[in-house]
Amino acid sequence: MPSQSEVIETTVEKVARELIRRGFDPQDRVTVTIEPRELIPGRREARARVIAAGLSDEDIDRIIEEARTQAQPLLG
């Protein structure tokens, strides 16, 4: 492991794949720092509640797309 800190920007979905690509063993210990998202307050908490209610990421994506479709005529 490097002796200095290293910053890797990626998505949650791709963290493990990126670390393995960089030569880390799947059993290596790492520390992940999650930066606050000042532009989207409450996003993480809201998503956790939606998932706890039994919706999947696909359900959430579908609901968002339906809302966009319904709102489109109102924007133009």
Short mmCIF file of C-alpha atoms in Angstrom, two decimals:
data_model
loop_
_atom_site.label_atom_id
_atom_site.label_comp_id
_atom_site.label_asym_id
_atom_site.label_seq_id
_atom_site.Cartn_x
_atom_site.Cartn_y
_atom_site.Cartn_z
CA MET A 1 0.00 0.00 0.00
CA PRO A 2 1.18 3.54 -0.63
CA SER A 3 2.63 5.44 2.30
CA GLN A 4 0.68 8.57 1.38
CA SER A 5 -3.03 9.19 1.19
CA GLU A 6 -4.54 8.85 -2.23
CA VAL A 7 -7.81 10.32 -3.47
CA ILE A 8 -9.99 8.19 -5.73
CA GLU A 9 -13.20 9.73 -7.05
CA THR A 10 -15.70 7.15 -8.23
CA THR A 11 -19.22 5.96 -7.61
CA VAL A 12 -20.32 3.78 -4.72
CA GLU A 13 -21.10 1.07 -7.23
CA LYS A 14 -17.54 1.06 -8.60
CA VAL A 15 -15.46 1.37 -5.40
CA ALA A 16 -14.44 -2.30 -5.07
CA ARG A 17 -13.72 -2.67 -8.77
CA GLU A 18 -11.52 0.47 -8.75
CA LEU A 19 -9.54 -0.66 -5.70
CA ILE A 20 -8.95 -4.12 -7.19
CA ARG A 21 -7.90 -2.48 -10.49
CA ARG A 22 -5.29 -0.52 -8.51
CA GLY A 23 -3.85 -3.72 -7.08
CA PHE A 24 -5.57 -3.96 -3.72
CA ASP A 25 -6.43 -7.44 -2.52
CA PRO A 26 -10.14 -7.89 -1.71
CA GLN A 27 -9.12 -8.59 1.92
CA ASP A 28 -7.02 -5.39 2.31
CA ARG A 29 -8.40 -2.91 4.82
CA VAL A 30 -9.23 0.54 3.47
CA THR A 31 -10.87 3.66 4.85
CA VAL A 32 -13.52 5.40 2.79
CA THR A 33 -14.32 9.04 3.53
CA ILE A 34 -17.74 10.19 2.45
CA GLU A 35 -17.88 13.88 1.64
CA PRO A 36 -21.07 15.73 2.53
CA ARG A 37 -23.20 16.81 -0.38
CA GLU A 38 -23.96 20.42 0.37
CA LEU A 39 -25.93 20.87 -2.83
CA ILE A 40 -28.35 18.05 -2.07
CA PRO A 41 -29.13 18.14 1.66
CA GLY A 42 -31.04 15.12 2.92
CA ARG A 43 -30.55 13.08 -0.27
CA ARG A 44 -28.85 10.14 1.45
CA GLU A 45 -31.44 10.02 4.24
CA ALA A 46 -34.35 10.26 1.81
CA ARG A 47 -32.94 7.47 -0.36
CA ALA A 48 -32.49 5.24 2.70
CA ARG A 49 -36.15 5.78 3.63
CA VAL A 50 -37.33 4.94 0.12
CA ILE A 51 -35.29 1.72 0.10
CA ALA A 52 -36.54 0.85 3.60
CA ALA A 53 -40.07 1.19 2.21
CA GLY A 54 -39.26 -1.66 -0.17
CA LEU A 55 -38.43 0.15 -3.40
CA SER A 56 -35.40 -0.81 -5.50
CA ASP A 57 -33.08 1.50 -7.44
CA GLU A 58 -34.97 0.46 -10.59
CA ASP A 59 -38.27 1.47 -8.95
CA ILE A 60 -36.82 4.84 -7.98
CA ASP A 61 -35.47 5.40 -11.51
CA ARG A 62 -38.87 4.46 -13.00
CA ILE A 63 -40.73 6.85 -10.67
CA ILE A 64 -38.35 9.69 -11.54
CA GLU A 65 -38.75 9.04 -15.27
CA GLU A 66 -42.56 8.97 -14.92
CA ALA A 67 -42.47 12.30 -13.08
CA ARG A 68 -40.24 13.83 -15.77
CA THR A 69 -42.63 12.63 -18.47
CA GLN A 70 -45.62 14.10 -16.64
CA ALA A 71 -43.85 17.43 -16.03
CA GLN A 72 -42.54 17.86 -19.59
CA PRO A 73 -45.78 19.37 -21.03
CA LEU A 74 -45.89 21.86 -18.16
CA LEU A 75 -42.39 23.16 -18.97
CA GLY A 76 -43.01 24.06 -22.60
#
